[in-house]
Amino acid sequence: MRESVQKKHNSTSAAQQLAQMREELASIGEKERVLRERSADREVYRYLLDSHRLTARASFLGEQVLNISPSGVSGGSQLAA
C-alpha cells in the first residue's frame, strides 16, 4: 500500500515539475520574442533617424547654395529689390 502511495506521489510530483518546466520554457520563448521585436524596432528607428539626418543635411546644404548672394551686388541694392 505504501509503495502505491509513493508511486502516485512521485508521478504527481514529476507531472508538476514537467508542467512547471513547460511554463518556464513558454515564458523564456515569450521573452525572446519580445527582445527580437524590440531589437527590430531599434533597427527601424536607427534607419529612420539616419535617413532624417541625411535628408536634413542635404536640404541644409541646398539652402546654403541658394542663399549665397551674388558677389557684385551691394547690400543697399538688395534691400531696394
GROMACS .gro file of C-alpha atoms in nm:
model
   81
    1MET     CA    1   0.000   0.000   0.000
    2ARG     CA    2   0.274   0.239   0.095
    3GLU     CA    3   0.455   0.172  -0.233
    4SER     CA    4   0.148   0.259  -0.441
    5VAL     CA    5   0.105   0.586  -0.250
    6GLN     CA    6   0.474   0.662  -0.305
    7LYS     CA    7   0.444   0.589  -0.679
    8LYS     CA    8   0.138   0.814  -0.709
    9HIS     CA    9   0.320   1.089  -0.522
   10ASN     CA   10   0.626   1.052  -0.744
   11SER     CA   11   0.421   1.058  -1.064
   12THR     CA   12   0.225   1.361  -0.942
   13SER     CA   13   0.547   1.536  -0.848
   14ALA     CA   14   0.702   1.455  -1.187
   15ALA     CA   15   0.391   1.582  -1.367
   16GLN     CA   16   0.403   1.905  -1.166
   17GLN     CA   17   0.772   1.952  -1.243
   18LEU     CA   18   0.707   1.887  -1.612
   19ALA     CA   19   0.423   2.140  -1.615
   20GLN     CA   20   0.643   2.394  -1.439
   21MET     CA   21   0.924   2.338  -1.690
   22ARG     CA   22   0.680   2.386  -1.979
   23GLU     CA   23   0.562   2.714  -1.827
   24GLU     CA   24   0.920   2.833  -1.785
   25LEU     CA   25   1.003   2.743  -2.147
   26ALA     CA   26   0.695   2.928  -2.268
   27SER     CA   27   0.798   3.228  -2.059
   28ILE     CA   28   1.151   3.218  -2.198
   29GLY     CA   29   1.014   3.192  -2.553
   30GLU     CA   30   0.791   3.494  -2.493
   31LYS     CA   31   1.082   3.695  -2.353
   32GLU     CA   32   1.296   3.607  -2.655
   33ARG     CA   33   1.015   3.713  -2.890
   34VAL     CA   34   0.979   4.050  -2.713
   35LEU     CA   35   1.354   4.109  -2.726
   36ARG     CA   36   1.362   4.029  -3.100
   37GLU     CA   37   1.077   4.274  -3.161
   38ARG     CA   38   1.250   4.546  -2.959
   39SER     CA   39   1.572   4.487  -3.148
   40ALA     CA   40   1.387   4.515  -3.480
   41ASP     CA   41   1.217   4.833  -3.357
   42ARG     CA   42   1.555   4.981  -3.266
   43GLU     CA   43   1.692   4.895  -3.611
   44VAL     CA   44   1.397   5.064  -3.780
   45TYR     CA   45   1.439   5.369  -3.554
   46ARG     CA   46   1.811   5.392  -3.639
   47TYR     CA   47   1.735   5.363  -4.008
   48LEU     CA   48   1.472   5.638  -3.992
   49LEU     CA   49   1.699   5.861  -3.785
   50ASP     CA   50   1.987   5.817  -4.028
   51SER     CA   51   1.752   5.886  -4.318
   52HIS     CA   52   1.625   6.201  -4.150
   53ARG     CA   53   1.982   6.319  -4.082
   54LEU     CA   54   2.081   6.267  -4.444
   55THR     CA   55   1.770   6.446  -4.569
   56ALA     CA   56   1.820   6.735  -4.327
   57ARG     CA   57   2.187   6.765  -4.421
   58ALA     CA   58   2.105   6.765  -4.794
   59SER     CA   59   1.834   7.029  -4.754
   60PHE     CA   60   2.064   7.242  -4.536
   61LEU     CA   61   2.340   7.229  -4.796
   62GLY     CA   62   2.087   7.313  -5.068
   63GLU     CA   63   1.968   7.619  -4.872
   64GLN     CA   64   2.327   7.737  -4.826
   65VAL     CA   65   2.384   7.725  -5.200
   66LEU     CA   66   2.056   7.908  -5.272
   67ASN     CA   67   2.118   8.184  -5.013
   68ILE     CA   68   2.458   8.288  -5.144
   69SER     CA   69   2.433   8.643  -5.272
   70PRO     CA   70   2.597   8.749  -5.599
   71SER     CA   71   2.943   8.894  -5.540
   72GLY     CA   72   2.896   9.221  -5.736
   73VAL     CA   73   2.575   9.337  -5.563
   74SER     CA   74   2.595   9.574  -5.264
   75GLY     CA   75   2.376   9.537  -4.955
   76GLY     CA   76   2.178   9.857  -5.031
   77SER     CA   77   2.065   9.746  -5.372
   78GLN     CA   78   1.948   9.411  -5.234
   79LEU     CA   79   1.715   9.593  -4.995
   80ALA     CA   80   1.572   9.801  -5.277
   81ALA     CA   81   1.490   9.490  -5.482
   0.00000   0.00000   0.00000
